[in-house]
Amino acid sequence: MPAWLVPYALLLPGLAVIAALLLYPLYQMVEMSFHEVGLRQIRAINPTPAEFVGLDNYRSIFESDLFWTSLRNTVVFAVVTVALTLILGTLVGLLLNKLGTKMSTFVVVGIMAAWATPPTAQAVVWKWLFDSDAGVVNWALNLLPDWLSNLVFGRSDWSGQPWFNDTITLYLVLVVAVVWASFPFIAVSVLAGLKSIPSELYEAARMDGATGASTFRKITFPLLKPVFSVLVVLSIIWDFKVFTQLYLLAGGTVNRDAFNLSLWSYAEAFSSPPKMGLGAAIAVVLTGILLVITFVYVRNIIKTEDVR
């Protein structure tokens, strides 16, 4: 075998796994989106061939009011959650960098336990915390002085507050749950980046009388910009396709006003009667939106680096 072929031959097993686990299912999803697929098409005995409907599924998506509602919920939730996750994760990462080795390790283990918690368990815990009758959150809010509760929230009695019945409060809980589970990864990544920055730069900044904010703005952030770029892309991808936590907090697919694109895709594909072709088309649209956002963001990063 020629020497120049050896690297490509070594990549073949990995490429085969990627093709089997990622590319083939993606191809199946795209193909399904152009067909009408229901129970008759997926039954084990004598399945009926799926009818090719062309772009009808995509036409149905863009003509539906649910598309714009779901898109708005998806985008607003992702923007808020990504911003809060990055801010909180960065602050915790900076804190960890200031702690001693033992305390830093202790805190990292504690916060990574939240990150490692399965999404189903996360949703169950937060649904219990915000339960209208026995939730800890309502109990804690009722402990606040009436004047303070009225000043901050405009009400003093939180007994029986139904957090999951209204779309806004439901997404408020969802933001808290997702940020709680997501910021540890950001914090540990930022901590790893901070460890790679030479300490001499910070010593020089202190000698010049630089404040903490100016040091972060002129030294830390520029040197960690590649790390932040990757974290932003990953956070956007994760938060755009949040499903499990929303499904469990919302109690299924009852509240259609609370749909994001992932939950809408599931509802169309698996509700009775199932419209799996339409559900696949919604998933394709979501994937396309993510690809466009990621492409634009990465392209801007590359342009900025080229200018430098």
Short mmCIF file of C-alpha atoms in Angstrom, two decimals:
data_model
loop_
_atom_site.label_atom_id
_atom_site.label_comp_id
_atom_site.label_asym_id
_atom_site.label_seq_id
_atom_site.Cartn_x
_atom_site.Cartn_y
_atom_site.Cartn_z
CA MET A 1 0.00 0.00 0.00
CA PRO A 2 1.39 3.46 -0.87
CA ALA A 3 2.46 5.47 2.14
CA TRP A 4 0.07 8.30 1.35
CA LEU A 5 -2.89 5.92 1.62
CA VAL A 6 -2.02 4.74 5.15
CA PRO A 7 -3.66 7.71 7.02
CA TYR A 8 -6.87 7.30 5.00
CA ALA A 9 -6.91 3.54 5.65
CA LEU A 10 -6.60 4.19 9.37
CA LEU A 11 -9.56 6.57 9.20
CA LEU A 12 -11.82 4.03 7.49
CA PRO A 13 -13.06 2.26 10.67
CA GLY A 14 -14.04 5.57 12.26
CA LEU A 15 -15.71 6.77 9.08
CA ALA A 16 -17.62 3.50 8.82
CA VAL A 17 -18.95 3.93 12.37
CA ILE A 18 -19.93 7.54 11.67
CA ALA A 19 -21.69 6.51 8.46
CA ALA A 20 -23.59 3.72 10.20
CA LEU A 21 -24.61 5.68 13.30
CA LEU A 22 -25.06 9.20 11.91
CA LEU A 23 -25.18 9.52 8.13
CA TYR A 24 -27.51 6.60 7.38
CA PRO A 25 -30.15 7.64 9.97
CA LEU A 26 -29.89 11.20 8.62
CA TYR A 27 -30.47 9.91 5.11
CA GLN A 28 -33.46 7.88 6.31
CA MET A 29 -34.93 10.96 8.01
CA VAL A 30 -34.58 13.09 4.89
CA GLU A 31 -36.07 10.38 2.70
CA MET A 32 -38.99 9.88 5.09
CA SER A 33 -39.73 13.60 5.02
CA PHE A 34 -40.77 13.28 1.35
CA HIS A 35 -43.22 10.47 2.05
CA GLU A 36 -46.47 9.92 3.91
CA VAL A 37 -45.58 7.45 6.64
CA GLY A 38 -48.02 6.07 9.20
CA LEU A 39 -48.73 2.86 11.07
CA ARG A 40 -49.52 0.96 7.88
CA GLN A 41 -46.08 1.72 6.51
CA ILE A 42 -44.12 0.55 9.59
CA ARG A 43 -46.06 -2.51 10.69
CA ALA A 44 -44.08 -5.74 10.73
CA ILE A 45 -46.56 -7.81 8.69
CA ASN A 46 -47.49 -6.76 5.16
CA PRO A 47 -46.43 -3.12 5.38
CA THR A 48 -47.92 -0.71 2.85
CA PRO A 49 -45.37 1.17 0.72
CA ALA A 50 -44.97 4.79 1.73
CA GLU A 51 -46.56 7.24 -0.68
CA PHE A 52 -44.24 9.85 -2.15
CA VAL A 53 -45.72 13.30 -1.49
CA GLY A 54 -42.83 15.51 -2.60
CA LEU A 55 -42.71 18.81 -0.74
CA ASP A 56 -46.21 18.51 0.75
CA ASN A 57 -44.87 17.87 4.26
CA TYR A 58 -42.65 20.95 4.08
CA ARG A 59 -45.51 22.99 2.68
CA SER A 60 -47.67 21.91 5.62
CA ILE A 61 -44.96 22.99 8.04
CA PHE A 62 -44.60 26.53 6.74
CA GLU A 63 -48.36 26.98 6.39
CA SER A 64 -48.98 25.96 10.00
CA ASP A 65 -49.23 28.54 12.76
CA LEU A 66 -47.49 26.02 15.02
CA PHE A 67 -44.29 26.40 13.02
CA TRP A 68 -43.89 30.06 13.88
CA THR A 69 -44.89 29.48 17.51
CA SER A 70 -42.46 26.57 17.84
CA LEU A 71 -39.69 28.48 16.05
CA ARG A 72 -40.17 31.49 18.35
CA ASN A 73 -40.07 29.29 21.45
CA THR A 74 -36.99 27.46 20.16
CA VAL A 75 -35.01 30.58 19.28
CA VAL A 76 -35.92 32.66 22.36
CA PHE A 77 -35.24 29.76 24.70
CA ALA A 78 -31.89 29.01 23.02
CA VAL A 79 -30.74 32.65 23.09
CA VAL A 80 -31.61 33.10 26.77
CA THR A 81 -30.24 29.73 27.86
CA VAL A 82 -26.99 29.95 25.89
CA ALA A 83 -26.30 33.44 27.26
CA LEU A 84 -27.03 32.47 30.87
CA THR A 85 -25.10 29.21 30.59
CA LEU A 86 -22.00 30.92 29.21
CA ILE A 87 -22.09 33.75 31.74
CA LEU A 88 -22.63 31.49 34.75
CA GLY A 89 -20.18 28.87 33.50
CA THR A 90 -17.49 31.49 32.90
CA LEU A 91 -17.95 33.02 36.35
CA VAL A 92 -17.74 29.61 38.00
CA GLY A 93 -14.69 28.75 35.90
CA LEU A 94 -12.96 31.95 37.05
CA LEU A 95 -13.87 31.11 40.64
CA LEU A 96 -12.48 27.58 40.32
CA ASN A 97 -9.22 29.01 38.99
CA LYS A 98 -8.85 31.08 42.15
CA LEU A 99 -9.51 28.18 44.54
CA GLY A 100 -6.90 25.82 45.88
CA THR A 101 -6.41 22.39 44.37
CA LYS A 102 -8.44 20.45 46.95
CA MET A 103 -11.35 22.88 47.06
CA SER A 104 -11.38 23.24 43.27
CA THR A 105 -11.51 19.46 42.87
CA PHE A 106 -14.33 19.22 45.41
CA VAL A 107 -16.40 21.87 43.61
CA VAL A 108 -15.72 20.36 40.18
CA VAL A 109 -16.90 16.94 41.33
CA GLY A 110 -20.03 18.50 42.81
CA ILE A 111 -21.05 20.51 39.76
CA MET A 112 -20.17 17.74 37.31
CA ALA A 113 -22.65 15.52 39.14
CA ALA A 114 -25.36 17.90 37.91
CA TRP A 115 -24.00 17.78 34.36
CA ALA A 116 -23.89 13.96 34.44
CA THR A 117 -27.49 13.64 35.65
CA PRO A 118 -29.69 12.16 32.88
CA PRO A 119 -32.21 14.63 31.38
CA THR A 120 -35.14 12.52 32.58
CA ALA A 121 -33.93 12.67 36.18
CA GLN A 122 -33.29 16.41 35.84
CA ALA A 123 -36.86 17.01 34.70
CA VAL A 124 -38.35 14.88 37.47
CA VAL A 125 -36.36 16.72 40.16
CA TRP A 126 -37.25 20.18 38.87
CA LYS A 127 -40.90 19.24 38.37
CA TRP A 128 -41.03 18.21 42.01
CA LEU A 129 -39.28 21.40 43.15
CA PHE A 130 -41.82 23.57 41.28
CA ASP A 131 -44.87 21.43 42.10
CA SER A 132 -47.89 23.62 42.78
CA ASP A 133 -48.97 21.80 45.96
CA ALA A 134 -45.85 20.24 47.50
CA GLY A 135 -43.05 22.10 45.73
CA VAL A 136 -40.10 23.52 47.62
CA VAL A 137 -40.06 26.67 45.47
CA ASN A 138 -43.59 27.76 46.42
CA TRP A 139 -42.83 26.99 50.07
CA ALA A 140 -39.62 29.05 49.96
CA LEU A 141 -41.31 31.99 48.23
CA ASN A 142 -44.03 32.02 50.89
CA LEU A 143 -41.30 32.46 53.53
CA LEU A 144 -40.34 35.83 52.06
CA PRO A 145 -41.68 38.94 53.83
CA ASP A 146 -44.87 40.16 52.14
CA TRP A 147 -43.38 43.58 51.38
CA LEU A 148 -40.35 42.05 49.67
CA SER A 149 -42.40 39.52 47.70
CA ASN A 150 -44.80 42.25 46.55
CA LEU A 151 -41.91 44.54 45.63
CA VAL A 152 -40.04 41.93 43.57
CA PHE A 153 -42.82 39.72 42.21
CA GLY A 154 -46.00 41.75 42.67
CA ARG A 155 -47.63 39.11 44.87
CA SER A 156 -47.21 37.66 48.36
CA ASP A 157 -49.11 34.35 48.30
CA TRP A 158 -47.51 31.57 46.25
CA SER A 159 -49.65 28.69 47.46
CA GLY A 160 -50.81 26.54 44.56
CA GLN A 161 -48.84 28.51 41.94
CA PRO A 162 -49.18 26.37 38.74
CA TRP A 163 -45.77 26.84 37.14
CA PHE A 164 -46.36 24.37 34.32
CA ASN A 165 -49.78 25.54 33.10
CA ASP A 166 -48.57 28.79 31.54
CA THR A 167 -46.06 28.81 28.66
CA ILE A 168 -43.94 31.63 30.08
CA THR A 169 -43.55 30.13 33.57
CA LEU A 170 -43.03 26.67 32.05
CA TYR A 171 -40.11 27.96 29.98
CA LEU A 172 -38.81 29.84 33.02
CA VAL A 173 -38.51 26.51 34.86
CA LEU A 174 -37.04 24.90 31.73
CA VAL A 175 -34.36 27.61 31.49
CA VAL A 176 -33.42 27.08 35.14
CA ALA A 177 -33.27 23.29 34.69
CA VAL A 178 -31.17 23.41 31.52
CA VAL A 179 -28.77 26.09 32.79
CA TRP A 180 -28.30 24.13 36.03
CA ALA A 181 -27.30 21.04 34.07
CA SER A 182 -25.26 22.82 31.38
CA PHE A 183 -23.05 25.37 33.12
CA PRO A 184 -20.68 22.79 34.73
CA PHE A 185 -19.36 21.77 31.30
CA ILE A 186 -18.73 25.43 30.45
CA ALA A 187 -17.05 26.02 33.82
CA VAL A 188 -14.69 23.06 33.50
CA SER A 189 -13.84 23.99 29.90
CA VAL A 190 -13.08 27.58 30.91
CA LEU A 191 -10.99 26.31 33.83
CA ALA A 192 -8.96 24.13 31.48
CA GLY A 193 -8.39 27.13 29.21
CA LEU A 194 -7.35 29.34 32.12
CA LYS A 195 -4.73 26.80 33.18
CA SER A 196 -3.07 27.20 29.78
CA ILE A 197 -2.63 30.98 30.11
CA PRO A 198 0.86 31.96 31.35
CA SER A 199 0.72 33.43 34.84
CA GLU A 200 3.32 36.03 33.83
CA LEU A 201 0.65 37.88 31.85
CA TYR A 202 -1.51 38.34 34.94
CA GLU A 203 1.48 39.37 37.03
CA ALA A 204 2.36 42.02 34.47
CA ALA A 205 -1.25 43.24 34.45
CA ARG A 206 -1.27 43.52 38.26
CA MET A 207 1.97 45.49 38.18
CA ASP A 208 0.39 47.89 35.68
CA GLY A 209 -2.57 48.36 38.04
CA ALA A 210 -5.14 46.64 35.84
CA THR A 211 -8.49 45.83 37.44
CA GLY A 212 -10.09 42.39 37.32
CA ALA A 213 -12.55 43.47 34.63
CA SER A 214 -9.86 44.99 32.39
CA THR A 215 -7.64 41.93 32.87
CA PHE A 216 -10.46 39.66 31.75
CA ARG A 217 -11.28 41.92 28.79
CA LYS A 218 -7.70 42.37 27.55
CA ILE A 219 -6.04 39.08 28.50
CA THR A 220 -8.40 36.28 29.49
CA PHE A 221 -11.14 36.71 26.90
CA PRO A 222 -8.86 37.16 23.85
CA LEU A 223 -6.78 34.11 24.78
CA LEU A 224 -9.86 32.00 25.52
CA LYS A 225 -11.79 33.14 22.44
CA PRO A 226 -11.25 29.79 20.62
CA VAL A 227 -12.62 27.99 23.66
CA PHE A 228 -15.64 30.28 23.87
CA SER A 229 -16.27 29.85 20.14
CA VAL A 230 -16.52 26.07 20.48
CA LEU A 231 -18.65 26.35 23.62
CA VAL A 232 -21.09 28.72 21.91
CA VAL A 233 -21.56 26.35 18.96
CA LEU A 234 -22.07 23.34 21.24
CA SER A 235 -24.49 25.24 23.48
CA ILE A 236 -26.56 26.41 20.51
CA ILE A 237 -26.82 22.86 19.17
CA TRP A 238 -27.77 21.41 22.56
CA ASP A 239 -30.30 24.10 23.50
CA PHE A 240 -31.99 24.25 20.10
CA LYS A 241 -32.95 20.59 20.32
CA VAL A 242 -33.96 20.30 23.98
CA PHE A 243 -36.73 17.74 24.17
CA THR A 244 -36.75 15.45 27.20
CA GLN A 245 -36.94 18.15 29.87
CA LEU A 246 -39.65 20.10 28.01
CA TYR A 247 -41.69 16.97 27.33
CA LEU A 248 -41.72 15.92 30.99
CA LEU A 249 -42.19 19.40 32.46
CA ALA A 250 -45.05 20.18 30.07
CA GLY A 251 -46.73 16.84 30.79
CA GLY A 252 -46.47 15.57 27.22
CA THR A 253 -47.92 17.23 24.14
CA VAL A 254 -51.05 18.74 25.70
CA ASN A 255 -49.95 22.40 25.67
CA ARG A 256 -49.35 23.10 21.99
CA ASP A 257 -48.45 26.74 22.73
CA ALA A 258 -45.36 25.44 24.57
CA PHE A 259 -44.04 23.43 21.62
CA ASN A 260 -40.51 23.90 20.40
CA LEU A 261 -39.47 22.34 17.10
CA SER A 262 -38.28 19.11 18.74
CA LEU A 263 -41.49 18.59 20.70
CA TRP A 264 -43.61 19.49 17.66
CA SER A 265 -41.73 16.96 15.56
CA TYR A 266 -42.37 14.28 18.19
CA ALA A 267 -46.05 15.21 18.50
CA GLU A 268 -46.65 14.92 14.75
CA ALA A 269 -44.68 11.68 14.43
CA PHE A 270 -46.13 9.76 17.37
CA SER A 271 -49.51 11.26 18.25
CA SER A 272 -52.63 9.54 16.94
CA PRO A 273 -52.82 9.34 13.96
CA PRO A 274 -49.02 9.32 13.52
CA LYS A 275 -47.60 11.46 10.72
CA MET A 276 -44.00 10.32 10.70
CA GLY A 277 -43.23 11.92 7.37
CA LEU A 278 -44.32 15.30 8.70
CA GLY A 279 -42.39 14.74 11.93
CA ALA A 280 -39.28 13.87 9.90
CA ALA A 281 -39.72 17.02 7.82
CA ILE A 282 -39.85 19.16 10.98
CA ALA A 283 -36.65 17.46 12.19
CA VAL A 284 -35.00 18.21 8.83
CA VAL A 285 -36.00 21.88 9.12
CA LEU A 286 -34.56 22.03 12.64
CA THR A 287 -31.33 20.42 11.42
CA GLY A 288 -31.14 22.90 8.56
CA ILE A 289 -31.60 25.86 10.90
CA LEU A 290 -28.83 24.56 13.17
CA LEU A 291 -26.50 24.04 10.21
CA VAL A 292 -27.11 27.58 8.93
CA ILE A 293 -26.56 29.16 12.36
CA THR A 294 -23.42 27.11 12.95
CA PHE A 295 -22.06 27.87 9.48
CA VAL A 296 -22.62 31.63 9.83
CA TYR A 297 -21.08 31.71 13.31
CA VAL A 298 -18.01 29.65 12.36
CA ARG A 299 -17.55 31.70 9.19
CA ASN A 300 -17.54 34.93 11.20
CA ILE A 301 -14.97 33.43 13.56
CA ILE A 302 -12.72 32.47 10.66
CA LYS A 303 -13.07 35.94 9.12
CA THR A 304 -12.15 37.57 12.42
CA GLU A 305 -9.07 35.37 12.76
CA ASP A 306 -8.02 36.12 9.16
CA VAL A 307 -8.27 39.87 9.78
CA ARG A 308 -5.94 39.47 12.74
#
